[in-house]
Amino acid sequence: MMDAKEKERIQNNFKEKMDYEEILNCTRCGFCLPSCPTYIETDKDEVHSPRGRIALMKGLVDGDIEPSEEVKRSIDLCLGCRACETACPSGVNFGHLLEQARDAIYQTNEKSLPEKVVRNVAFHHLFPHQNRMIGLTGLLGMYQRSGLQRVARSIGVMNLFPETMRTMEKVLPEVPKKKEMKQRPRHYAPLKKQTKKVAFFSGCLMDTVFKTTNDATTKLLQYAGCEIVVPELQGCCGALHGHSGEREQAKEMAKRNIAAFEDAGVDYIITNAGGCGAFLVDYGYLLKDDPVWQERAAAFAAKIKDVTSILVALDFHNMPLQLDEQIVTYQDSCHLKNGQKTFMEPRQLLESIEGVTYVEMHDASRCCGSAGIYNIVESEMAMQILDHKMEQAKKTNAKTIVTANPGCLLQMKLGIEREGLADEMEAVHIVDLLLRAYEGGREKMRFEEMDSGGHAGA
């Protein structure tokens, strides 16, 4: 329970940190309500709707209500998917308000000792340091390759963990060896006539747990004619910090990334993770009040481009792409769609693959329930949302569910496992599927050329 001093600190923080003009932009029209997963899943409880949360924020700033566990719960339960932003006729930047509100709460809130330790380790001693991320991922790789994973499962150790974490352990990708993670090339030459020079934002989890997807991304960019540089001093984008009430730490991480890319001399900075990309695009807002960094942040943000966008711009969808015949559907990354405004490009690429029948999933842009670490800290709500998503996925009869964000990818793998569909359905990051398709198309062309040459010779 909050004591009087803590309530006062939180209230003062809200008055200091919240963008009151943005709050007043909300006209409470209700257009956001059908787009909000938590509003729907709580039987249309206004406290868990976007306009309800904004009303609570305004009440705290105005002094009409006091901070309470109920208010904190409403802010915590929000996925931060920003679907309300695309539905809002007034253009309210709810994502900014949510980050400010969590910052106001968590930089004041009295935390338990375990919570303090976990947040301190994760936010200050792990994610900002890529070498430590590599070290931790290396331990996970040893667990997977040494036989410990098999032993842990066989003797029932995993049964000590909650169901969601047990299933998540099953669907984690096989991670690379520590040596492989440390040998990241810093320059890639194009594999055809050069079209663009780009920098690649490799990320933290993407360049460790999902390194194979990063490798597929650079390969696709090379095939599309890009020269690629990968700045060594870049690090975690800071999205997890920004979304979890650690805005000051997020700002420091943003400055580090801006400085790392400033002298790269590139046309674009390419990302392959919807959540990272949306936060990188927002660096200009994050640092808007910093006179030293605001222009540099805006220049950095202006160069961010999702890999699907640049592939379409470079006509990759007109290259020979081939897969075995299958039905494919697509699950939008909330932040790719709502933050980076990238919606049609992934679909255009998928529809261009020979052998693929693309079927649009109903509510494809509704959040899958991953939302960073939401599916761990708010497991019950996340699983409710995932169950709805899997109902829609099954109706497409798809063999392959494609997405463009690591959290979404794991969440869809989790859904497939929970539904017992692992033998008939898979979840794939779009760049991994496109690389398969490109290599399949090249193989088909080789066979056709050989066949053509044989007939000519005859």
XYZ file of C-alpha atoms in Angstrom:
458
model
C 0.000 0.000 0.000
C 1.128 3.545 -0.718
C 1.770 5.798 2.262
C 1.054 9.538 2.268
C 4.647 10.522 1.367
C 4.782 8.157 -1.567
C 1.440 9.440 -2.860
C 2.702 12.998 -2.636
C 5.913 12.122 -4.510
C 3.985 10.401 -7.287
C 1.517 13.272 -7.605
C 4.351 15.800 -7.854
C 6.067 13.634 -10.426
C 2.921 13.557 -12.564
C 2.696 17.346 -12.469
C 6.353 17.650 -13.441
C 6.696 14.920 -16.055
C 3.369 14.731 -17.918
C 2.765 16.603 -21.188
C -0.456 18.331 -20.137
C -1.172 19.713 -23.609
C -1.048 16.176 -24.987
C -3.441 15.023 -22.268
C -5.875 17.790 -23.267
C -5.781 16.622 -26.896
C -7.949 13.667 -25.868
C -11.595 14.566 -26.531
C -12.864 11.297 -24.973
C -14.695 10.475 -28.206
C -14.213 6.721 -27.744
C -12.877 5.910 -31.221
C -9.931 4.231 -29.467
C -12.034 1.747 -27.517
C -12.486 -1.023 -30.141
C -8.731 -0.977 -30.837
C -7.646 -1.527 -27.214
C -6.979 -5.180 -26.272
C -7.128 -4.626 -22.505
C -10.429 -2.752 -22.760
C -11.878 -5.687 -24.717
C -10.387 -8.399 -22.496
C -11.619 -6.733 -19.262
C -15.233 -6.721 -20.514
C -15.055 -3.074 -21.591
C -13.784 -1.680 -18.313
C -13.125 2.019 -19.006
C -10.329 2.066 -16.428
C -8.358 -0.149 -18.814
C -9.105 1.861 -21.969
C -6.897 4.575 -23.505
C -9.293 7.396 -22.688
C -9.776 5.989 -19.191
C -6.045 5.950 -18.576
C -5.706 9.496 -19.908
C -8.517 10.575 -17.570
C -6.577 9.075 -14.654
C -3.412 10.895 -15.750
C -5.299 14.183 -15.971
C -6.912 13.584 -12.587
C -3.513 13.049 -10.981
C -2.024 16.182 -12.567
C -5.063 18.277 -11.616
C -5.114 16.893 -8.080
C -8.668 15.579 -8.501
C -7.610 12.038 -7.606
C -4.835 10.567 -5.483
C -2.280 7.994 -6.588
C -3.415 4.496 -5.683
C -2.680 0.859 -6.408
C -5.735 0.853 -8.707
C -4.309 3.715 -10.777
C -0.903 2.021 -10.942
C -2.618 -1.220 -11.992
C -4.360 0.512 -14.885
C -1.068 1.945 -16.161
C 0.755 -1.368 -15.683
C -1.872 -3.405 -17.541
C -1.528 -1.338 -20.720
C 0.355 -3.217 -23.443
C 1.713 -0.019 -24.960
C 0.720 -1.336 -28.403
C -0.308 2.171 -29.554
C -3.229 0.854 -31.608
C -5.263 3.672 -30.073
C -3.016 6.189 -31.834
C -3.963 4.977 -35.307
C -7.652 5.087 -34.353
C -7.538 8.528 -32.716
C -8.997 11.379 -34.835
C -7.234 13.920 -32.604
C -3.791 12.373 -33.068
C -3.125 11.832 -29.354
C 0.383 10.394 -28.821
C -0.668 7.906 -26.180
C 2.676 6.087 -26.244
C 4.446 9.227 -25.040
C 1.902 9.738 -22.255
C 2.243 6.122 -21.137
C 6.029 6.375 -20.905
C 5.766 9.609 -18.934
C 3.210 8.093 -16.547
C 5.323 5.007 -15.887
C 8.368 7.183 -15.357
C 6.383 9.265 -12.848
C 5.304 6.135 -10.967
C 8.418 3.977 -11.063
C 10.937 6.689 -10.292
C 8.974 7.377 -7.108
C 7.297 4.110 -6.244
C 8.672 2.284 -3.199
C 9.739 -1.094 -4.530
C 10.287 -4.371 -2.739
C 13.898 -5.523 -2.395
C 13.545 -8.300 -5.038
C 11.972 -5.821 -7.504
C 14.777 -3.321 -6.875
C 17.417 -5.981 -7.491
C 15.778 -7.284 -10.688
C 15.255 -3.820 -12.162
C 18.763 -2.706 -11.246
C 20.391 -5.792 -12.762
C 18.284 -5.780 -15.951
C 18.093 -2.061 -16.674
C 21.503 -0.874 -15.495
C 23.869 -3.849 -15.517
C 22.682 -6.099 -18.359
C 20.894 -4.556 -21.361
C 23.146 -1.475 -21.669
C 26.229 -3.735 -21.919
C 26.339 -5.919 -25.028
C 29.286 -7.985 -23.786
C 27.207 -9.017 -20.787
C 24.287 -9.860 -23.074
C 26.644 -12.050 -25.083
C 27.896 -13.704 -21.897
C 24.381 -14.477 -20.665
C 23.291 -15.738 -24.063
C 26.417 -17.886 -24.183
C 25.315 -19.572 -20.962
C 21.909 -20.239 -22.521
C 23.665 -21.781 -25.514
C 25.696 -24.046 -23.247
C 22.480 -25.101 -21.498
C 20.950 -25.993 -24.856
C 23.951 -27.802 -26.360
C 25.445 -29.562 -23.329
C 22.480 -31.813 -22.604
C 21.432 -29.856 -19.511
C 18.241 -28.782 -21.254
C 17.312 -32.387 -21.964
C 18.122 -33.428 -18.387
C 16.180 -30.500 -16.890
C 13.126 -31.470 -18.886
C 13.395 -35.197 -18.175
C 13.674 -34.880 -14.386
C 10.914 -32.261 -14.186
C 12.962 -29.210 -13.181
C 10.939 -27.050 -15.582
C 7.762 -27.983 -13.696
C 8.941 -25.646 -10.932
C 8.292 -22.688 -13.251
C 4.949 -21.166 -14.294
C 3.339 -22.698 -17.393
C 4.084 -19.729 -19.634
C 7.796 -19.781 -18.780
C 7.934 -23.569 -19.259
C 6.472 -23.236 -22.738
C 8.680 -20.246 -23.539
C 11.745 -22.350 -22.725
C 10.608 -24.840 -25.358
C 10.280 -22.290 -28.145
C 13.504 -20.323 -27.629
C 15.686 -20.531 -30.738
C 18.970 -22.416 -30.645
C 21.355 -19.607 -29.816
C 24.809 -19.197 -31.388
C 28.077 -19.862 -29.646
C 29.720 -17.023 -27.740
C 32.589 -16.925 -30.231
C 30.150 -16.444 -33.122
C 28.437 -13.559 -31.359
C 31.746 -11.813 -30.771
C 32.792 -12.118 -34.423
C 30.172 -9.780 -35.879
C 31.515 -8.317 -39.173
C 31.457 -4.515 -39.317
C 31.270 -4.149 -43.089
C 29.456 -6.050 -45.847
C 29.941 -5.484 -49.583
C 26.903 -5.595 -51.896
C 26.407 -8.809 -53.888
C 25.158 -6.960 -56.983
C 25.526 -3.441 -58.362
C 25.401 -1.087 -55.380
C 22.112 0.698 -54.814
C 22.447 2.182 -51.326
C 24.887 2.477 -48.466
C 23.142 1.641 -45.196
C 23.976 1.114 -41.544
C 22.492 -1.827 -39.693
C 21.109 -1.441 -36.185
C 21.923 -4.889 -34.829
C 20.292 -4.508 -31.396
C 20.898 -6.472 -28.219
C 18.638 -9.544 -28.244
C 18.580 -9.551 -32.037
C 22.371 -9.875 -32.210
C 22.515 -12.595 -29.564
C 19.434 -14.810 -29.209
C 18.248 -14.007 -32.748
C 21.619 -13.635 -34.447
C 20.637 -15.966 -37.300
C 17.843 -13.533 -38.187
C 20.320 -10.650 -38.129
C 22.596 -12.627 -40.421
C 19.664 -13.265 -42.773
C 18.919 -9.526 -42.757
C 22.418 -8.511 -43.823
C 22.404 -11.204 -46.508
C 19.114 -9.914 -47.952
C 20.426 -6.354 -47.960
C 23.554 -7.527 -49.798
C 21.411 -9.323 -52.388
C 19.424 -6.079 -52.792
C 22.649 -4.217 -53.604
C 23.389 -2.538 -50.279
C 26.776 -1.779 -48.841
C 26.348 -2.241 -45.086
C 28.232 -0.869 -42.102
C 27.562 -2.077 -38.547
C 28.897 0.492 -36.039
C 30.726 -1.254 -33.219
C 29.806 1.198 -30.439
C 26.044 0.851 -30.844
C 24.008 -0.847 -28.124
C 20.503 -1.633 -26.913
C 17.926 0.825 -28.269
C 16.519 1.570 -24.795
C 12.909 0.630 -25.608
C 12.588 -1.687 -22.620
C 13.813 1.120 -20.367
C 11.593 3.761 -21.932
C 8.495 1.571 -21.657
C 9.243 0.560 -18.066
C 9.688 3.917 -16.345
C 13.457 4.264 -16.858
C 13.432 7.247 -19.223
C 16.696 8.814 -18.024
C 18.573 5.596 -18.690
C 16.829 5.351 -22.086
C 18.075 8.855 -22.939
C 21.678 7.894 -22.168
C 21.395 4.823 -24.369
C 19.881 6.931 -27.157
C 22.824 9.342 -27.025
C 25.263 6.470 -27.285
C 23.534 5.112 -30.389
C 23.238 8.503 -32.050
C 26.965 9.094 -31.581
C 27.789 5.610 -32.865
C 25.983 6.162 -36.184
C 26.696 9.849 -36.820
C 29.828 9.423 -38.910
C 28.668 6.366 -40.848
C 27.800 8.423 -43.936
C 24.800 6.282 -44.906
C 21.466 6.761 -46.664
C 19.478 4.848 -44.053
C 19.780 3.051 -40.717
C 18.064 -0.306 -41.103
C 16.220 -2.201 -38.370
C 14.547 -5.606 -38.396
C 12.724 -5.459 -35.040
C 9.483 -3.493 -34.952
C 9.802 -2.571 -31.281
C 13.361 -1.305 -31.617
C 12.590 0.616 -34.771
C 9.634 2.455 -33.254
C 11.728 3.561 -30.283
C 14.616 4.646 -32.510
C 12.213 6.722 -34.599
C 11.142 8.395 -31.349
C 14.650 9.514 -30.329
C 13.805 12.997 -31.593
C 10.935 13.215 -29.110
C 12.869 11.523 -26.319
C 15.613 14.166 -26.499
C 13.529 17.143 -27.652
C 14.300 19.137 -24.506
C 18.067 18.585 -24.698
C 19.659 21.521 -26.574
C 22.857 19.563 -27.255
C 21.160 16.447 -28.618
C 17.777 17.443 -30.045
C 18.971 18.153 -33.615
C 21.294 15.166 -33.642
C 18.467 12.933 -32.410
C 16.077 14.226 -35.070
C 18.668 13.618 -37.813
C 19.259 10.081 -36.555
C 15.526 9.314 -36.347
C 14.934 10.570 -39.884
C 17.221 7.829 -41.269
C 15.515 4.877 -39.555
C 13.910 2.465 -42.007
C 12.549 -1.031 -41.492
C 14.164 -3.741 -43.593
C 10.856 -4.523 -45.334
C 10.523 -0.897 -46.428
C 13.938 -0.716 -48.037
C 13.527 -4.108 -49.704
C 10.323 -2.925 -51.368
C 11.962 0.388 -52.318
C 14.789 -1.575 -53.979
C 12.357 -3.847 -55.870
C 13.323 -6.972 -53.973
C 9.733 -8.186 -54.412
C 10.383 -8.358 -58.175
C 13.286 -10.756 -57.740
C 12.696 -14.496 -58.261
C 11.284 -15.706 -54.925
C 10.157 -19.317 -54.563
C 8.867 -21.537 -51.745
C 7.018 -24.833 -51.557
C 3.277 -24.323 -51.929
C 1.811 -23.170 -48.648
C -0.657 -20.763 -47.045
C 1.033 -17.887 -45.231
C -0.479 -15.279 -42.920
C 1.039 -12.238 -41.256
C 0.869 -10.943 -37.684
C 1.646 -7.233 -37.515
C 4.239 -6.005 -35.077
C 2.293 -3.306 -33.204
C 5.229 -0.937 -33.134
C 6.140 -1.521 -36.768
C 2.595 -0.629 -37.809
C 1.624 1.956 -35.204
C 5.064 3.421 -34.507
C 6.894 3.190 -37.837
C 3.724 3.271 -39.976
C 4.907 0.236 -41.926
C 1.941 -1.898 -42.922
C 1.769 -2.797 -46.618
C 5.448 -3.552 -47.275
C 5.601 -6.911 -45.437
C 2.403 -8.024 -47.164
C 3.697 -6.941 -50.571
C 6.845 -9.002 -50.073
C 4.943 -12.091 -48.937
C 2.467 -11.876 -51.816
C 5.358 -11.751 -54.296
C 6.677 -15.213 -53.349
C 5.837 -17.891 -55.889
C 4.224 -20.881 -54.187
C 2.759 -18.766 -51.384
C -0.960 -18.198 -50.984
C -1.265 -15.194 -48.711
C -4.324 -15.111 -46.446
C -4.941 -12.016 -44.334
C -5.641 -12.838 -40.700
C -8.659 -11.173 -39.077
C -7.399 -8.617 -36.532
C -3.831 -9.081 -37.812
C -2.853 -5.721 -36.351
C -4.280 -6.440 -32.898
C -1.516 -7.033 -30.331
C -0.451 -10.641 -29.791
C 0.238 -10.030 -26.076
C 4.029 -10.084 -26.170
C 4.735 -6.362 -25.644
C 8.355 -6.632 -24.510
C 8.293 -8.493 -21.181
C 4.529 -8.087 -20.750
C 3.897 -11.786 -21.405
C 6.090 -12.556 -18.396
C 4.981 -9.890 -15.918
C 1.303 -9.901 -17.001
C 1.053 -13.527 -18.057
C -2.694 -14.011 -17.481
C -3.760 -11.086 -19.662
C -1.093 -11.897 -22.256
C -2.397 -15.450 -22.615
C -5.992 -14.228 -22.974
C -4.877 -11.996 -25.820
C -2.775 -14.765 -27.365
C -5.698 -17.219 -27.272
C -7.768 -14.782 -29.343
C -4.882 -14.349 -31.761
C -4.496 -18.096 -32.256
C -8.214 -18.457 -32.973
C -7.787 -16.018 -35.842
C -4.563 -17.648 -37.036
C -6.148 -21.092 -37.199
C -9.007 -19.774 -39.338
C -6.525 -18.889 -42.092
C -5.361 -22.537 -42.363
C -1.850 -21.152 -42.653
C 1.196 -23.354 -42.419
C 3.355 -20.325 -41.648
C 2.720 -17.306 -39.426
C 5.093 -14.495 -40.321
C 5.949 -11.514 -38.145
C 8.612 -8.805 -37.950
C 9.574 -8.515 -34.296
C 11.379 -10.966 -31.976
C 8.838 -10.656 -29.160
C 5.943 -11.297 -31.537
C 7.840 -14.232 -33.017
C 8.310 -15.910 -29.637
C 4.715 -15.168 -28.689
C 3.363 -16.788 -31.849
C 5.665 -19.782 -31.311
C 4.275 -19.936 -27.787
C 0.719 -19.878 -29.163
C 1.477 -22.664 -31.635
C 2.957 -24.791 -28.843
C -0.003 -24.127 -26.518
C -2.426 -25.145 -29.262
C -0.529 -28.378 -29.969
C 0.104 -27.330 -33.583
C 3.906 -27.581 -33.671
C 3.781 -30.413 -36.247
C 1.644 -28.471 -38.730
C 2.368 -24.775 -38.228
C 5.446 -22.612 -37.710
C 6.171 -18.983 -36.853
C 8.955 -17.264 -38.794
C 10.539 -13.815 -38.896
C 9.894 -12.300 -42.302
C 13.580 -11.921 -43.219
C 14.234 -15.612 -42.529
C 11.339 -16.538 -44.818
C 12.464 -14.109 -47.521
C 15.988 -15.519 -47.476
C 14.555 -19.018 -47.918
C 12.429 -17.723 -50.794
C 15.331 -15.917 -52.480
C 17.574 -18.959 -52.271
C 14.685 -21.122 -53.487
C 14.177 -18.789 -56.436
C 17.857 -18.902 -57.368
C 17.825 -22.694 -57.207
C 14.810 -22.806 -59.529
C 16.539 -20.460 -61.986
C 19.641 -22.676 -62.035
C 17.574 -25.740 -62.866
C 15.726 -23.852 -65.611
C 19.001 -22.620 -67.101
C 20.474 -26.142 -67.028
C 17.328 -27.537 -68.626
C 17.325 -24.813 -71.250
C 21.001 -25.415 -72.007
C 20.409 -29.146 -72.365
C 17.649 -28.633 -74.906
C 19.762 -26.128 -76.803
C 22.611 -28.593 -76.984
C 20.315 -31.332 -78.227
